[in-house]
CSV table of C-alpha atoms in Angstrom, one decimal:
chain,number,residue,atom,x,y,z
A,92,MET,CA,-108.1,-53.4,11.6
A,93,SER,CA,-104.7,-55.1,11.2
A,94,GLU,CA,-103.0,-52.3,9.0
A,95,GLN,CA,-103.4,-49.4,11.3
A,96,PRO,CA,-100.6,-50.4,13.8
A,97,ALA,CA,-98.1,-50.7,11.0
A,98,ILE,CA,-98.9,-47.2,9.8
A,99,THR,CA,-98.7,-45.8,13.3
A,100,THR,CA,-95.3,-47.4,13.9
A,101,SER,CA,-93.7,-46.2,10.7
A,102,LYS,CA,-94.5,-42.5,11.3
A,103,PRO,CA,-92.4,-42.1,14.5
A,104,ARG,CA,-89.5,-43.9,12.8
A,105,ARG,CA,-89.7,-41.6,9.8
A,106,ALA,CA,-89.8,-38.6,12.1
A,107,ILE,CA,-86.7,-39.8,13.9
A,108,GLN,CA,-84.8,-40.2,10.6
A,109,VAL,CA,-85.8,-36.8,9.5
A,110,SER,CA,-84.6,-35.3,12.8
A,111,LEU,CA,-81.3,-37.1,12.6
A,112,GLU,CA,-80.8,-35.8,9.0
A,113,ARG,CA,-81.5,-32.3,10.1
A,114,VAL,CA,-79.0,-32.5,13.0
A,115,ARG,CA,-76.4,-33.9,10.6
A,116,ASP,CA,-77.0,-31.2,8.0
A,117,THR,CA,-76.9,-28.6,10.7
A,118,ARG,CA,-73.5,-29.8,12.0
A,119,TYR,CA,-72.0,-29.9,8.5
A,120,GLY,CA,-73.5,-26.6,7.5
A,121,SER,CA,-72.4,-24.8,10.7
A,122,MET,CA,-68.7,-25.8,10.2
A,123,PHE,CA,-68.4,-23.3,7.4
A,124,GLY,CA,-70.5,-20.6,8.8
A,125,VAL,CA,-69.8,-16.9,8.6
A,126,THR,CA,-67.6,-16.9,11.7
A,127,GLU,CA,-65.6,-19.8,10.6
A,128,ILE,CA,-65.1,-18.3,7.1
A,129,PHE,CA,-63.9,-15.0,8.7
A,130,ALA,CA,-61.5,-16.9,11.0
A,131,LEU,CA,-60.1,-18.9,8.1
A,132,GLY,CA,-59.7,-15.8,6.0
A,133,GLY,CA,-57.9,-14.1,8.9
A,134,ALA,CA,-55.5,-17.1,9.3
A,135,ILE,CA,-54.8,-17.1,5.6
A,136,LEU,CA,-54.1,-13.3,5.8
A,137,VAL,CA,-51.7,-13.8,8.7
A,138,LEU,CA,-49.9,-16.6,6.9
A,139,LEU,CA,-49.5,-14.4,3.8
A,140,ILE,CA,-48.2,-11.5,6.0
A,141,VAL,CA,-45.7,-13.9,7.6
A,142,VAL,CA,-44.5,-15.2,4.2
A,143,ILE,CA,-44.3,-11.7,2.7
A,144,SER,CA,-42.4,-10.5,5.8
A,145,TYR,CA,-40.0,-13.4,5.5
A,146,LEU,CA,-39.4,-12.8,1.8
A,147,TYR,CA,-39.2,-9.0,1.9
A,148,PHE,CA,-37.6,-8.4,5.3
A,149,LEU,CA,-35.8,-11.4,6.8
A,150,VAL,CA,-34.1,-12.7,3.7
A,151,PRO,CA,-32.7,-9.3,2.6
A,152,ALA,CA,-31.6,-8.6,6.2
A,153,ARG,CA,-29.7,-11.9,6.2
A,154,SER,CA,-28.2,-11.1,2.8
A,155,ASN,CA,-27.2,-7.6,4.1
A,156,LEU,CA,-25.7,-9.2,7.2
A,157,GLU,CA,-23.5,-11.6,5.1
A,158,THR,CA,-22.5,-8.7,2.9
A,159,ALA,CA,-21.6,-6.6,5.9
A,160,LYS,CA,-19.5,-9.5,7.4
A,161,GLN,CA,-17.6,-9.8,4.1
A,162,ASP,CA,-17.0,-6.1,4.0
A,163,ARG,CA,-15.7,-6.2,7.5
A,164,THR,CA,-13.4,-9.0,6.7
A,165,ARG,CA,-12.1,-7.2,3.6
A,166,LEU,CA,-11.6,-4.0,5.5
A,167,GLN,CA,-9.8,-5.8,8.3
A,168,THR,CA,-7.5,-7.3,5.7
A,169,VAL,CA,-6.9,-3.9,4.0
A,170,LEU,CA,-6.2,-2.4,7.4
A,171,SER,CA,-3.7,-5.1,8.3
A,172,SER,CA,-2.0,-4.7,4.9
A,173,SER,CA,-1.8,-1.0,5.4
A,174,LYS,CA,-0.3,-1.4,8.9
A,175,GLU,CA,2.3,-3.8,7.4
A,176,VAL,CA,3.1,-1.3,4.6
A,177,VAL,CA,3.5,1.5,7.1
A,178,GLN,CA,5.7,-0.7,9.3
A,179,LYS,CA,7.8,-1.8,6.4
A,180,GLY,CA,8.1,1.8,5.2
A,181,GLN,CA,9.3,2.9,8.7
A,182,THR,CA,11.7,-0.1,8.8
A,183,THR,CA,13.0,0.7,5.3
A,184,GLU,CA,13.4,4.3,6.1
A,185,ALA,CA,15.4,3.4,9.3
A,186,ALA,CA,17.5,0.9,7.3
A,187,VAL,CA,18.3,3.5,4.7
A,188,THR,CA,19.2,6.0,7.4
A,189,ASN,CA,21.5,3.4,9.0
A,190,ILE,CA,23.1,2.6,5.6
A,191,VAL,CA,23.7,6.3,4.8
A,192,GLN,CA,25.1,6.9,8.3
A,193,SER,CA,27.4,3.8,8.0
A,194,LEU,CA,28.7,4.9,4.6
A,195,ASN,CA,29.4,8.4,5.9
A,196,GLU,CA,31.2,7.0,8.9
A,197,PHE,CA,33.2,4.7,6.7
A,198,GLU,CA,34.1,7.4,4.2
A,199,SER,CA,35.1,9.9,6.9
A,200,GLY,CA,36.8,7.4,9.2
A,201,ARG,CA,38.5,4.9,6.9
A,202,LEU,CA,39.1,6.8,3.7
A,203,PHE,CA,41.7,9.5,3.2
A,204,GLY,CA,41.5,12.5,0.9
A,205,GLY,CA,43.0,12.1,-2.6
A,206,THR,CA,46.3,14.0,-2.1
A,207,GLN,CA,47.1,12.8,1.4
A,208,GLY,CA,46.0,9.3,0.5
A,209,ARG,CA,48.3,9.1,-2.5
A,210,MET,CA,51.4,10.2,-0.6
A,211,ASP,CA,50.6,7.8,2.3
A,212,LEU,CA,50.1,5.0,-0.2
A,213,TYR,CA,53.5,5.4,-1.8
A,214,GLU,CA,55.3,5.6,1.5
A,215,GLU,CA,53.4,2.7,3.0
A,216,VAL,CA,54.1,0.2,0.2
A,217,ASN,CA,57.8,1.0,0.0
A,218,SER,CA,58.1,1.0,3.8
A,219,LEU,CA,56.4,-2.4,4.1
A,220,ILE,CA,58.7,-3.9,1.5
A,221,ASN,CA,61.8,-2.7,3.3
A,222,LYS,CA,60.5,-3.6,6.7
A,223,ASN,CA,60.0,-7.2,5.8
A,224,ALA,CA,63.4,-7.5,3.9
A,225,LEU,CA,61.8,-8.2,0.5
A,226,ARG,CA,63.3,-7.6,-2.9
A,227,ASN,CA,61.1,-5.6,-5.3
A,228,THR,CA,61.3,-7.3,-8.6
A,229,SER,CA,58.5,-5.6,-10.5
A,230,GLY,CA,56.5,-2.4,-9.8
A,231,PRO,CA,54.8,-1.1,-7.9
A,232,VAL,CA,52.7,0.0,-10.8
A,233,TYR,CA,49.9,2.4,-10.0
A,234,VAL,CA,46.8,2.9,-12.1
A,235,THR,CA,44.2,5.5,-11.5
A,236,LEU,CA,40.6,4.3,-10.8
A,237,GLU,CA,38.0,6.9,-11.6
A,238,PRO,CA,34.7,6.7,-9.8
A,239,THR,CA,32.1,5.1,-12.0
A,240,THR,CA,28.5,4.3,-12.2
A,241,LYS,CA,26.8,1.0,-13.2
A,242,LYS,CA,26.4,2.1,-16.8
A,243,GLN,CA,30.0,3.3,-17.1
A,244,SER,CA,31.3,0.1,-15.5
A,245,THR,CA,29.4,-1.9,-18.0
A,246,ALA,CA,30.6,0.1,-21.0
A,247,ASN,CA,34.3,0.1,-19.7
A,248,GLY,CA,34.4,-3.4,-18.4
A,249,LYS,CA,37.3,-4.4,-20.7
A,250,SER,CA,39.5,-1.4,-19.9
A,251,ALA,CA,42.6,-1.8,-17.6
A,252,GLY,CA,41.7,-1.7,-14.0
A,253,ALA,CA,38.0,-1.3,-14.7
A,254,LYS,CA,37.1,-4.4,-12.6
A,255,TRP,CA,38.5,-2.7,-9.5
A,256,GLN,CA,36.5,0.5,-10.0
A,257,SER,CA,33.8,1.6,-7.6
A,258,VAL,CA,31.8,4.7,-6.6
A,259,TYR,CA,35.0,6.0,-4.9
A,260,PRO,CA,38.1,7.3,-6.7
A,261,GLY,CA,41.1,5.1,-6.1
A,262,ILE,CA,44.3,3.6,-7.3
A,263,ALA,CA,45.1,0.0,-8.4
A,264,ILE,CA,48.5,-1.3,-7.4
A,265,SER,CA,50.4,-4.2,-8.9
A,266,VAL,CA,53.7,-5.3,-7.3
A,267,THR,CA,55.9,-8.3,-7.3
A,268,VAL,CA,58.3,-9.0,-4.5
A,269,GLU,CA,60.4,-12.0,-3.4
A,270,GLY,CA,61.9,-13.2,-0.2
A,271,GLN,CA,61.6,-15.7,2.5
A,272,TYR,CA,58.1,-17.2,2.9
A,273,ALA,CA,57.8,-16.1,6.5
A,274,ASN,CA,58.7,-12.5,5.4
A,275,LEU,CA,56.1,-12.6,2.7
A,276,ARG,CA,53.4,-13.7,5.2
A,277,ARG,CA,54.3,-10.8,7.4
A,278,PHE,CA,54.2,-8.5,4.4
A,279,VAL,CA,50.6,-9.6,3.6
A,280,ARG,CA,49.6,-9.3,7.2
A,281,ASP,CA,51.0,-5.8,7.5
A,282,ILE,CA,49.1,-4.7,4.3
A,283,GLU,CA,45.8,-6.0,5.8
A,284,ALA,CA,46.5,-4.2,9.1
A,285,SER,CA,47.6,-1.0,7.4
A,286,LYS,CA,45.9,2.3,8.4
A,287,LEU,CA,45.2,2.8,4.7
A,288,PHE,CA,42.1,1.2,3.1
A,289,LEU,CA,44.1,-1.4,1.1
A,290,ILE,CA,42.2,-4.3,-0.5
A,291,ILE,CA,44.1,-7.4,-1.8
A,292,ASN,CA,42.3,-8.5,-5.0
A,293,ALA,CA,44.7,-11.2,-6.3
A,294,VAL,CA,47.6,-13.2,-5.0
A,295,GLU,CA,50.1,-15.2,-7.0
A,296,LEU,CA,52.8,-17.2,-5.2
A,297,GLU,CA,55.6,-19.2,-6.9
A,298,ARG,CA,59.2,-20.2,-6.5
A,299,ALA,CA,61.6,-17.4,-7.2
A,300,SER,CA,63.5,-17.5,-10.5
A,301,ASP,CA,67.3,-18.2,-10.2
A,302,THR,CA,68.3,-16.4,-13.4
A,303,ASP,CA,70.0,-13.6,-11.5
A,304,SER,CA,72.0,-15.8,-9.0
A,305,PRO,CA,74.4,-18.7,-9.2
A,306,SER,CA,72.8,-22.1,-9.6
A,307,SER,CA,75.2,-23.8,-7.2
A,308,GLY,CA,77.0,-23.2,-3.9
A,309,GLU,CA,75.8,-21.3,-0.9
A,310,GLY,CA,74.2,-18.5,-3.0
A,311,GLY,CA,72.3,-21.0,-5.1
A,312,SER,CA,71.0,-22.8,-2.0
A,313,ALA,CA,69.8,-19.5,-0.5
A,314,ARG,CA,68.2,-18.5,-3.8
A,315,ALA,CA,66.3,-21.8,-4.0
A,316,SER,CA,64.5,-21.0,-0.7
A,317,LEU,CA,63.1,-17.7,-1.9
A,318,VAL,CA,59.5,-17.3,-3.0
A,319,SER,CA,58.1,-14.7,-5.4
A,320,LEU,CA,54.8,-13.0,-4.5
A,321,ARG,CA,52.7,-11.0,-6.9
A,322,LEU,CA,49.9,-8.8,-5.4
A,323,GLU,CA,47.0,-7.0,-7.1
A,324,MET,CA,45.7,-4.4,-4.7
A,325,ALA,CA,43.4,-1.3,-4.7
A,326,THR,CA,42.9,1.6,-2.4
A,327,TYR,CA,40.1,4.1,-2.4
A,328,PHE,CA,39.8,7.8,-1.3
A,329,GLN,CA,37.0,10.0,-0.2
A,330,ARG,CA,34.5,11.1,-2.9
A,331,GLY,CA,35.1,14.5,-4.4
A,332,THR,CA,38.8,14.1,-4.6
A,333,GLU,CA,40.8,13.7,-7.8
A,334,THR,CA,43.5,11.2,-8.6
A,335,THR,CA,45.3,12.2,-11.8
A,336,THR,CA,47.7,10.0,-13.8
A,337,GLU,CA,50.4,12.7,-13.6
A,338,SER,CA,50.5,12.4,-9.8
A,339,LEU,CA,51.3,8.7,-9.9
A,340,PRO,CA,54.9,7.5,-9.8
A,341,GLN,CA,56.2,5.8,-12.8
């Protein structure tokens, strides 16, 4: 009689445990059901699509964008350089035009023709010596200067008068005069202000020698105050004119 209640009590408890285990198994089993599996697969597919899109579309697009920016910078640099080259070309062309125009104006306005220039040169030198009361003690000596190129000037650098040669034909003049210092200064000033294109290349100034005058008395005193001046000059004529040695005074 005493064992029956124990058996009756254990059966409901066992039934409850079985029910709880079923509920637990149902919950765990239903978490990975067909719907959940499809949802998980769809999420994984979407993730794969996003990763593939990033790798195959976004990354190359960013790379192309950087390349395009670099190309734009390079093209802008080339464009800027091209503009500078064009501007420099225009500036150089204008500078060359100005130089050529200036040379033409100089040649036509300042230089004389060969024949007329030679005659004016002889008259001008003698006139300035007499005007300033100077005594001509040596020269004038005239040497023809033929127009030369750079190669010719290098080859003939040791010839007489070669250092005064230029692209223009001309004449080198060497003259020694003596007189009062003030007269010599006026003589040099008149040469620089001459209508002829005369260039003074070298100047030598020293006390005049007294070998031709008495060394005492009033004449010797006047002689001691004289100064000797030696000038190396050159003048040039328009291109296309000839200056021959035969035409120069001896």
